[in-house]
């Protein structure tokens, strides 16, 4: 036997089976066993006496019965996944007998398995031993081969014993050595003879055709079997082991040496080799070796082969000849002719791996793992160990391939640490890229990968990494940060744009690339929400570098007129010679073209230039800004104040912005105050920072703004801003509008503007009399002011005197506070005042005399009414004018009435009736008295009147007359 190209292992543990003794045991030597096979759960044993035994896992008899009355049981077979058992008994004096048994059914009398059918297999009345036996899985057909080269097919219902048919389907001059059915779409019977392998169709389209020769070499008895897993026929010959599939073309596995038996267990082919032949060397060894040499010469060999991977799983010499091999209960059992039984138990997969690891046979370990379909975790362990082995040998590229295969269940740090040095950066890149492809990369892995690209300056790989199609397989933020730190700003911008991180795109354009025009072009192509976030964030920078465009953007957005720009591609043909002088590079000078060359704009693919080879012209692709009419994305216009901070240090653009918002038709009323106030402030700020004509123009705008009655600027804001910027016109205008005339006058006096103070006095004096006392104090405050006032002082004194705005004493006190006013200045005023006082005193004296005279007259009338009788001479009724008749009612006021004219009700006393003529006057007096009594108790009214009165003494006298200071009991 030569298997020099096959590796040999010991993947099986061998142990001798201790067979039971005593009751329940049977001998298994060749004289007591004529057939042995594996059943579903038991080992099937046929004896020369026609008895069938079933041995359980402890090799004790579980069942035993007389299967045949005559002959030796040479073949026994249980149909897979059924309880049907077939036995074949031979007696050369008779034709073979076939019986079908049901292990689930029993005979009532004997308790033996029930015999379903019994058939005598015919061979043309020729007595030849059976050398081949096979049955189909449905127990519908069976084949029996004989040593004379004949094959008989038996068809029928063996289970229900409804009759069978037999026919000899093949005859040959060579004895039959093996039969096997191969069942697929069609069923074929494979026939082995000593010199040929043939295939005979049993069913299907080819049924009835002669047997087809597959091989011109046959095999010995017991050297043909069926591999149920692959549905292939296995034939063992001296030169090799052959497998036949449905096409009939054999596949050879070189294995030289004579073979006695062949079997299949799982993925293994079991080969039993007979003892050595009796050569001269063997005879000499027997002569001089004695019994020990005889054992060696009679020994057989069991070899367990894995033909898929060409290795020997186990090989062992048996000290005696082998009777049969059986595969059951997951183990292989070998029975020698002397009745000894050996168990071959396959080692666990992990134990086999350990063997392969020691021999560094990692490829074989991987193949076995995949063949055995072990879980991915265990396969990855093998890949990792194989990678470690290759890494230690210095085969870094192949090692990395193994690490990549184990990437799912490997901690990345274990691999990364091995390849961190500069010599293995490309391997490290390969591993990190795979991590990203599998979606297992963290931000640290992305950082490391981009650092590797940067160290190798491999821009192409970096581009391919960030521009790879499909779903994002790395941490976006980390990738952008690393690209920016490494100076790959274009790639960072492209990555941010691709994933709609518009804020990062603008940030890179402004902060890193300093491409302000391109940033502006990018922002105006964003939808309102994204555009707002970016131009507000970078408003100050954009206004500093693109003032016109940025201002227009602010105006459009805050007036609700913002429309994102779109881009269309226009192809223009130019002669080739123009390309060198102008060409696409000149077209790309604009910010839009520069941006298109850097990253794709929103809603636009990157520009390209293509050459028309047939016409010789160059097609130039140009980006043109366009906004389709009617395209509008609704958005909520923010408050203008949020944009104010962007215009710091840009007052001219701020003025343009504010004026545009104010002129907007859609400006909301609640925002007008803020805008007008801010615009007024910036006007004053500009006026204070400029001179000459510019200052006048700014002040004119400020004045024009607050003069309009429709401008909603708060008065306090105007006053505050005007005061801070020294804008007197604003203070005056607001004071006038709010009726603060005294404040206007005071502003002139504070500035010692005598002419302005006099103008304010003439303008506001008639409506604000208190200005005159203030004007008198100001005009006499200094000789210079008095000189500037001229005759205005006399006019002020005259007005004060005519309107009684100040008492003479107050005038004297005001003028005496300094040494500016002279007696000559007030001589005329004093003389007229004294004269007027004298006339007023005389008039008061006359009034007092008249009041006293009236009082004395009234007191006299009261006394007469109380003490003297009164005569009534009236003859007519004061009500109806008719002649008085009884009953008549006379009143002390000299009026007389008919009692009926007074309307005295029944039961009412005449004393309770008042004169109807004098009653209105009486009621008026009563109401006046009642009002005086009520007001006498409301002291707050008295205090208020006293504070507002210019004549305090007169007010006290008036309220004293009303009884406010009187005692209630005394008055009554």
mmCIF file of N, CA, C and O in Angstrom, residues 679-756:
data_model
loop_
_atom_site.group_PDB
_atom_site.id
_atom_site.type_symbol
_atom_site.label_atom_id
_atom_site.label_comp_id
_atom_site.label_asym_id
_atom_site.label_seq_id
_atom_site.Cartn_x
_atom_site.Cartn_y
_atom_site.Cartn_z
ATOM 1 N N UNK A 679 -32.801 101.375 13.439
ATOM 2 C CA UNK A 679 -32.382 102.222 12.317
ATOM 3 C C UNK A 679 -32.098 103.649 12.789
ATOM 4 O O UNK A 679 -31.112 104.276 12.363
ATOM 5 N N UNK A 680 -32.919 104.178 13.675
ATOM 6 C CA UNK A 680 -32.682 105.511 14.225
ATOM 7 C C UNK A 680 -31.355 105.553 14.983
ATOM 8 O O UNK A 680 -30.568 106.504 14.858
ATOM 9 N N UNK A 681 -31.089 104.478 15.735
ATOM 10 C CA UNK A 681 -29.832 104.406 16.473
ATOM 11 C C UNK A 681 -28.630 104.387 15.538
ATOM 12 O O UNK A 681 -27.634 105.083 15.774
ATOM 13 N N UNK A 682 -28.713 103.581 14.456
ATOM 14 C CA UNK A 682 -27.564 103.504 13.547
ATOM 15 C C UNK A 682 -27.382 104.805 12.782
ATOM 16 O O UNK A 682 -26.254 105.200 12.454
ATOM 17 N N UNK A 683 -28.494 105.507 12.492
ATOM 18 C CA UNK A 683 -28.373 106.836 11.861
ATOM 19 C C UNK A 683 -27.577 107.783 12.766
ATOM 20 O O UNK A 683 -26.645 108.465 12.311
ATOM 21 N N UNK A 684 -27.938 107.797 14.044
ATOM 22 C CA UNK A 684 -27.244 108.691 14.974
ATOM 23 C C UNK A 684 -25.798 108.257 15.151
ATOM 24 O O UNK A 684 -24.898 109.108 15.274
ATOM 25 N N UNK A 685 -25.560 106.916 15.165
ATOM 26 C CA UNK A 685 -24.191 106.431 15.312
ATOM 27 C C UNK A 685 -23.341 106.851 14.119
ATOM 28 O O UNK A 685 -22.183 107.282 14.287
ATOM 29 N N UNK A 686 -23.903 106.760 12.931
ATOM 30 C CA UNK A 686 -23.177 107.179 11.742
ATOM 31 C C UNK A 686 -22.933 108.686 11.746
ATOM 32 O O UNK A 686 -21.861 109.160 11.347
ATOM 33 N N UNK A 687 -23.913 109.440 12.212
ATOM 34 C CA UNK A 687 -23.750 110.894 12.265
ATOM 35 C C UNK A 687 -22.648 111.299 13.234
ATOM 36 O O UNK A 687 -21.871 112.228 12.976
ATOM 37 N N UNK A 688 -22.542 110.617 14.342
ATOM 38 C CA UNK A 688 -21.517 110.968 15.330
ATOM 39 C C UNK A 688 -20.115 110.570 14.877
ATOM 40 O O UNK A 688 -19.131 111.091 15.396
ATOM 41 N N UNK A 689 -20.024 109.626 13.893
ATOM 42 C CA UNK A 689 -18.720 109.170 13.420
ATOM 43 C C UNK A 689 -18.305 109.806 12.097
ATOM 44 O O UNK A 689 -17.288 109.420 11.528
ATOM 45 N N UNK A 690 -19.099 110.700 11.599
ATOM 46 C CA UNK A 690 -18.766 111.401 10.347
ATOM 47 C C UNK A 690 -18.805 112.905 10.580
ATOM 48 O O UNK A 690 -19.193 113.391 11.643
ATOM 49 N N UNK A 691 -18.399 113.640 9.569
ATOM 50 C CA UNK A 691 -18.341 115.097 9.685
ATOM 51 C C UNK A 691 -18.947 115.729 8.438
ATOM 52 O O UNK A 691 -19.183 115.081 7.433
ATOM 53 N N UNK A 692 -19.147 117.063 8.600
ATOM 54 C CA UNK A 692 -19.560 117.923 7.486
ATOM 55 C C UNK A 692 -20.846 117.405 6.849
ATOM 56 O O UNK A 692 -21.819 117.114 7.545
ATOM 57 N N UNK A 693 -20.816 117.255 5.532
ATOM 58 C CA UNK A 693 -22.030 116.958 4.786
ATOM 59 C C UNK A 693 -22.592 115.581 5.143
ATOM 60 O O UNK A 693 -23.812 115.416 5.211
ATOM 61 N N UNK A 694 -21.736 114.615 5.350
ATOM 62 C CA UNK A 694 -22.224 113.288 5.696
ATOM 63 C C UNK A 694 -22.985 113.294 7.018
ATOM 64 O O UNK A 694 -24.040 112.678 7.151
ATOM 65 N N UNK A 695 -22.447 114.024 7.973
ATOM 66 C CA UNK A 695 -23.128 114.095 9.261
ATOM 67 C C UNK A 695 -24.488 114.753 9.121
ATOM 68 O O UNK A 695 -25.480 114.280 9.704
ATOM 69 N N UNK A 696 -24.532 115.825 8.336
ATOM 70 C CA UNK A 696 -25.812 116.507 8.125
ATOM 71 C C UNK A 696 -26.828 115.574 7.484
ATOM 72 O O UNK A 696 -28.005 115.560 7.851
ATOM 73 N N UNK A 697 -26.353 114.763 6.519
ATOM 74 C CA UNK A 697 -27.253 113.844 5.831
ATOM 75 C C UNK A 697 -27.771 112.761 6.778
ATOM 76 O O UNK A 697 -28.965 112.432 6.768
ATOM 77 N N UNK A 698 -26.902 112.243 7.629
ATOM 78 C CA UNK A 698 -27.353 111.229 8.579
ATOM 79 C C UNK A 698 -28.343 111.824 9.582
ATOM 80 O O UNK A 698 -29.332 111.177 9.936
ATOM 81 N N UNK A 699 -28.076 113.042 10.044
ATOM 82 C CA UNK A 699 -29.010 113.694 10.974
ATOM 83 C C UNK A 699 -30.339 113.990 10.300
ATOM 84 O O UNK A 699 -31.402 113.894 10.921
ATOM 85 N N UNK A 700 -30.276 114.321 9.004
ATOM 86 C CA UNK A 700 -31.523 114.572 8.276
ATOM 87 C C UNK A 700 -32.358 113.299 8.213
ATOM 88 O O UNK A 700 -33.579 113.327 8.419
ATOM 89 N N UNK A 701 -31.687 112.172 7.952
ATOM 90 C CA UNK A 701 -32.423 110.907 7.913
ATOM 91 C C UNK A 701 -33.015 110.572 9.278
ATOM 92 O O UNK A 701 -34.155 110.097 9.374
ATOM 93 N N UNK A 702 -32.248 110.831 10.336
ATOM 94 C CA UNK A 702 -32.753 110.541 11.675
ATOM 95 C C UNK A 702 -33.943 111.428 12.006
ATOM 96 O O UNK A 702 -34.953 110.967 12.558
ATOM 97 N N UNK A 703 -33.827 112.697 11.641
ATOM 98 C CA UNK A 703 -34.927 113.632 11.923
ATOM 99 C C UNK A 703 -36.167 113.257 11.109
ATOM 100 O O UNK A 703 -37.293 113.273 11.623
ATOM 101 N N UNK A 704 -35.951 112.909 9.867
ATOM 102 C CA UNK A 704 -37.070 112.529 9.013
ATOM 103 C C UNK A 704 -37.758 111.269 9.536
ATOM 104 O O UNK A 704 -38.982 111.128 9.433
ATOM 105 N N UNK A 705 -36.977 110.402 10.118
ATOM 106 C CA UNK A 705 -37.541 109.152 10.628
ATOM 107 C C UNK A 705 -38.469 109.398 11.812
ATOM 108 O O UNK A 705 -39.570 108.843 11.877
ATOM 109 N N UNK A 706 -38.064 110.266 12.737
ATOM 110 C CA UNK A 706 -38.885 110.454 13.939
ATOM 111 C C UNK A 706 -39.952 111.525 13.756
ATOM 112 O O UNK A 706 -40.865 111.640 14.581
ATOM 113 N N UNK A 707 -39.834 112.317 12.678
ATOM 114 C CA UNK A 707 -40.876 113.319 12.445
ATOM 115 C C UNK A 707 -42.163 112.682 11.953
ATOM 116 O O UNK A 707 -43.241 113.244 12.132
ATOM 117 N N UNK A 708 -42.041 111.525 11.318
ATOM 118 C CA UNK A 708 -43.239 110.856 10.809
ATOM 119 C C UNK A 708 -44.074 110.339 11.975
ATOM 120 O O UNK A 708 -43.565 109.687 12.881
ATOM 121 N N UNK A 709 -45.349 110.643 11.919
ATOM 122 C CA UNK A 709 -46.238 110.214 13.002
ATOM 123 C C UNK A 709 -46.524 108.719 12.957
ATOM 124 O O UNK A 709 -46.965 108.150 13.952
ATOM 125 N N UNK A 710 -46.261 108.104 11.801
ATOM 126 C CA UNK A 710 -46.552 106.671 11.672
ATOM 127 C C UNK A 710 -45.404 105.784 12.144
ATOM 128 O O UNK A 710 -45.537 104.567 12.164
ATOM 129 N N UNK A 711 -44.259 106.399 12.493
ATOM 130 C CA UNK A 711 -43.105 105.614 12.924
ATOM 131 C C UNK A 711 -43.285 105.208 14.388
ATOM 132 O O UNK A 711 -43.374 106.076 15.264
ATOM 133 N N UNK A 712 -43.336 103.911 14.668
ATOM 134 C CA UNK A 712 -43.615 103.447 16.033
ATOM 135 C C UNK A 712 -42.355 103.329 16.893
ATOM 136 O O UNK A 712 -41.977 102.240 17.308
ATOM 137 N N UNK A 713 -41.715 104.494 17.158
ATOM 138 C CA UNK A 713 -40.535 104.474 18.022
ATOM 139 C C UNK A 713 -40.940 104.965 19.404
ATOM 140 O O UNK A 713 -41.563 106.015 19.541
ATOM 141 N N UNK A 714 -40.568 104.203 20.399
ATOM 142 C CA UNK A 714 -40.909 104.581 21.767
ATOM 143 C C UNK A 714 -40.211 105.876 22.145
ATOM 144 O O UNK A 714 -39.038 106.098 21.826
ATOM 145 N N UNK A 715 -40.950 106.741 22.826
ATOM 146 C CA UNK A 715 -40.415 108.065 23.181
ATOM 147 C C UNK A 715 -39.179 107.963 24.054
ATOM 148 O O UNK A 715 -38.188 108.687 23.847
ATOM 149 N N UNK A 716 -39.209 107.068 25.002
ATOM 150 C CA UNK A 716 -38.068 106.941 25.910
ATOM 151 C C UNK A 716 -36.812 106.531 25.147
ATOM 152 O O UNK A 716 -35.713 107.005 25.457
ATOM 153 N N UNK A 717 -36.989 105.669 24.137
ATOM 154 C CA UNK A 717 -35.829 105.255 23.332
ATOM 155 C C UNK A 717 -35.267 106.414 22.524
ATOM 156 O O UNK A 717 -34.047 106.582 22.412
ATOM 157 N N UNK A 718 -36.146 107.223 21.947
ATOM 158 C CA UNK A 718 -35.679 108.372 21.178
ATOM 159 C C UNK A 718 -34.938 109.347 22.079
ATOM 160 O O UNK A 718 -33.876 109.875 21.728
ATOM 161 N N UNK A 719 -35.519 109.618 23.247
ATOM 162 C CA UNK A 719 -34.875 110.551 24.170
ATOM 163 C C UNK A 719 -33.518 110.025 24.621
ATOM 164 O O UNK A 719 -32.522 110.770 24.675
ATOM 165 N N UNK A 720 -33.466 108.714 24.957
ATOM 166 C CA UNK A 720 -32.214 108.131 25.434
ATOM 167 C C UNK A 720 -31.147 108.173 24.345
ATOM 168 O O UNK A 720 -30.007 108.595 24.578
ATOM 169 N N UNK A 721 -31.521 107.739 23.128
ATOM 170 C CA UNK A 721 -30.548 107.721 22.032
ATOM 171 C C UNK A 721 -30.116 109.123 21.640
ATOM 172 O O UNK A 721 -28.934 109.361 21.356
ATOM 173 N N UNK A 722 -31.062 110.053 21.634
ATOM 174 C CA UNK A 722 -30.719 111.436 21.286
ATOM 175 C C UNK A 722 -29.784 112.034 22.308
ATOM 176 O O UNK A 722 -28.849 112.782 21.974
ATOM 177 N N UNK A 723 -30.014 111.709 23.569
ATOM 178 C CA UNK A 723 -29.145 112.241 24.616
ATOM 179 C C UNK A 723 -27.742 111.628 24.533
ATOM 180 O O UNK A 723 -26.746 112.337 24.684
ATOM 181 N N UNK A 724 -27.689 110.316 24.251
ATOM 182 C CA UNK A 724 -26.375 109.669 24.172
ATOM 183 C C UNK A 724 -25.564 110.185 22.996
ATOM 184 O O UNK A 724 -24.339 110.308 23.078
ATOM 185 N N UNK A 725 -26.228 110.451 21.882
ATOM 186 C CA UNK A 725 -25.522 110.909 20.679
ATOM 187 C C UNK A 725 -25.538 112.429 20.516
ATOM 188 O O UNK A 725 -25.163 112.931 19.455
ATOM 189 N N UNK A 726 -26.018 113.146 21.541
ATOM 190 C CA UNK A 726 -26.047 114.616 21.508
ATOM 191 C C UNK A 726 -26.858 115.143 20.326
ATOM 192 O O UNK A 726 -26.497 116.109 19.652
ATOM 193 N N UNK A 727 -27.989 114.487 20.086
ATOM 194 C CA UNK A 727 -28.869 114.876 18.983
ATOM 195 C C UNK A 727 -30.053 115.643 19.573
ATOM 196 O O UNK A 727 -31.066 115.070 19.956
ATOM 197 N N UNK A 728 -29.910 117.020 19.673
ATOM 198 C CA UNK A 728 -30.900 117.854 20.342
ATOM 199 C C UNK A 728 -32.215 117.864 19.573
ATOM 200 O O UNK A 728 -33.289 117.925 20.186
ATOM 201 N N UNK A 729 -32.159 117.785 18.263
ATOM 202 C CA UNK A 729 -33.400 117.823 17.489
ATOM 203 C C UNK A 729 -34.312 116.656 17.875
ATOM 204 O O UNK A 729 -35.541 116.809 17.903
ATOM 205 N N UNK A 730 -33.730 115.571 18.154
ATOM 206 C CA UNK A 730 -34.543 114.435 18.553
ATOM 207 C C UNK A 730 -35.213 114.660 19.888
ATOM 208 O O UNK A 730 -36.393 114.356 20.068
ATOM 209 N N UNK A 731 -34.452 115.206 20.842
ATOM 210 C CA UNK A 731 -35.022 115.479 22.163
ATOM 211 C C UNK A 731 -36.156 116.487 22.067
ATOM 212 O O UNK A 731 -37.231 116.306 22.658
ATOM 213 N N UNK A 732 -35.944 117.536 21.283
ATOM 214 C CA UNK A 732 -36.962 118.582 21.143
ATOM 215 C C UNK A 732 -38.207 118.025 20.471
ATOM 216 O O UNK A 732 -39.341 118.277 20.902
ATOM 217 N N UNK A 733 -38.008 117.278 19.407
ATOM 218 C CA UNK A 733 -39.136 116.777 18.644
ATOM 219 C C UNK A 733 -40.001 115.841 19.485
ATOM 220 O O UNK A 733 -41.228 115.947 19.499
ATOM 221 N N UNK A 734 -39.378 114.980 20.235
ATOM 222 C CA UNK A 734 -40.133 114.052 21.066
ATOM 223 C C UNK A 734 -40.820 114.785 22.210
ATOM 224 O O UNK A 734 -41.965 114.494 22.560
ATOM 225 N N UNK A 735 -40.130 115.733 22.770
ATOM 226 C CA UNK A 735 -40.732 116.493 23.880
ATOM 227 C C UNK A 735 -41.955 117.259 23.396
ATOM 228 O O UNK A 735 -42.976 117.338 24.098
ATOM 229 N N UNK A 736 -41.847 117.816 22.202
ATOM 230 C CA UNK A 736 -43.006 118.508 21.650
ATOM 231 C C UNK A 736 -44.163 117.551 21.421
ATOM 232 O O UNK A 736 -45.313 117.859 21.754
ATOM 233 N N UNK A 737 -43.839 116.380 20.845
ATOM 234 C CA UNK A 737 -44.896 115.422 20.527
ATOM 235 C C UNK A 737 -45.568 114.897 21.775
ATOM 236 O O UNK A 737 -46.776 114.637 21.784
ATOM 237 N N UNK A 738 -44.837 114.804 22.860
ATOM 238 C CA UNK A 738 -45.385 114.273 24.101
ATOM 239 C C UNK A 738 -45.911 115.365 25.029
ATOM 240 O O UNK A 738 -46.332 115.064 26.143
ATOM 241 N N UNK A 739 -45.869 116.588 24.544
ATOM 242 C CA UNK A 739 -46.345 117.690 25.378
ATOM 243 C C UNK A 739 -45.381 118.081 26.475
ATOM 244 O O UNK A 739 -45.770 118.778 27.427
ATOM 245 N N UNK A 740 -44.139 117.707 26.364
ATOM 246 C CA UNK A 740 -43.131 118.026 27.376
ATOM 247 C C UNK A 740 -42.452 119.346 26.997
ATOM 248 O O UNK A 740 -41.254 119.416 26.759
ATOM 249 N N UNK A 741 -43.280 120.394 26.947
ATOM 250 C CA UNK A 741 -42.768 121.691 26.490
ATOM 251 C C UNK A 741 -41.770 122.273 27.480
ATOM 252 O O UNK A 741 -40.809 122.952 27.094
ATOM 253 N N UNK A 742 -42.012 122.030 28.745
ATOM 254 C CA UNK A 742 -41.095 122.537 29.754
ATOM 255 C C UNK A 742 -39.706 121.910 29.578
ATOM 256 O O UNK A 742 -38.678 122.567 29.756
ATOM 257 N N UNK A 743 -39.696 120.630 29.182
ATOM 258 C CA UNK A 743 -38.417 119.952 28.961
ATOM 259 C C UNK A 743 -37.687 120.526 27.755
ATOM 260 O O UNK A 743 -36.447 120.626 27.756
ATOM 261 N N UNK A 744 -38.466 120.905 26.734
ATOM 262 C CA UNK A 744 -37.840 121.536 25.566
ATOM 263 C C UNK A 744 -37.172 122.849 25.967
ATOM 264 O O UNK A 744 -36.018 123.131 25.601
ATOM 265 N N UNK A 745 -37.938 123.642 26.721
ATOM 266 C CA UNK A 745 -37.384 124.929 27.165
ATOM 267 C C UNK A 745 -36.152 124.704 28.043
ATOM 268 O O UNK A 745 -35.150 125.417 27.929
ATOM 269 N N UNK A 746 -36.233 123.732 28.923
ATOM 270 C CA UNK A 746 -35.120 123.451 29.819
ATOM 271 C C UNK A 746 -33.880 122.996 29.049
ATOM 272 O O UNK A 746 -32.752 123.294 29.438
ATOM 273 N N UNK A 747 -34.096 122.242 27.923
ATOM 274 C CA UNK A 747 -32.943 121.811 27.134
ATOM 275 C C UNK A 747 -32.199 123.010 26.542
ATOM 276 O O UNK A 747 -30.975 123.003 26.461
ATOM 277 N N UNK A 748 -32.973 124.025 26.151
ATOM 278 C CA UNK A 748 -32.317 125.240 25.618
ATOM 279 C C UNK A 748 -31.585 126.003 26.721
ATOM 280 O O UNK A 748 -30.463 126.489 26.519
ATOM 281 N N UNK A 749 -32.212 126.086 27.882
ATOM 282 C CA UNK A 749 -31.572 126.830 28.968
ATOM 283 C C UNK A 749 -30.339 126.086 29.468
ATOM 284 O O UNK A 749 -29.344 126.708 29.859
ATOM 285 N N UNK A 750 -30.422 124.719 29.461
ATOM 286 C CA UNK A 750 -29.261 123.949 29.894
ATOM 287 C C UNK A 750 -28.087 124.173 28.949
ATOM 288 O O UNK A 750 -26.923 124.171 29.382
ATOM 289 N N UNK A 751 -28.415 124.352 27.662
ATOM 290 C CA UNK A 751 -27.352 124.613 26.679
ATOM 291 C C UNK A 751 -27.010 126.100 26.581
ATOM 292 O O UNK A 751 -26.166 126.481 25.752
ATOM 293 N N UNK A 752 -27.694 126.956 27.401
ATOM 294 C CA UNK A 752 -27.504 128.423 27.416
ATOM 295 C C UNK A 752 -27.701 129.012 26.017
ATOM 296 O O UNK A 752 -27.002 129.921 25.581
ATOM 297 N N UNK A 753 -28.753 128.428 25.362
ATOM 298 C CA UNK A 753 -29.156 128.937 24.054
ATOM 299 C C UNK A 753 -30.308 129.898 24.272
ATOM 300 O O UNK A 753 -31.483 129.527 24.277
ATOM 301 N N UNK A 754 -29.954 131.198 24.448
ATOM 302 C CA UNK A 754 -30.964 132.193 24.805
ATOM 303 C C UNK A 754 -31.960 132.380 23.680
ATOM 304 O O UNK A 754 -33.182 132.466 23.925
ATOM 305 N N UNK A 755 -31.496 132.453 22.465
ATOM 306 C CA UNK A 755 -32.401 132.637 21.342
ATOM 307 C C UNK A 755 -33.370 131.452 21.247
ATOM 308 O O UNK A 755 -34.574 131.649 21.035
ATOM 309 N N UNK A 756 -32.831 130.222 21.390
ATOM 310 C CA UNK A 756 -33.699 129.053 21.360
ATOM 311 C C UNK A 756 -34.690 129.051 22.498
ATOM 312 O O UNK A 756 -35.852 128.660 22.322
#
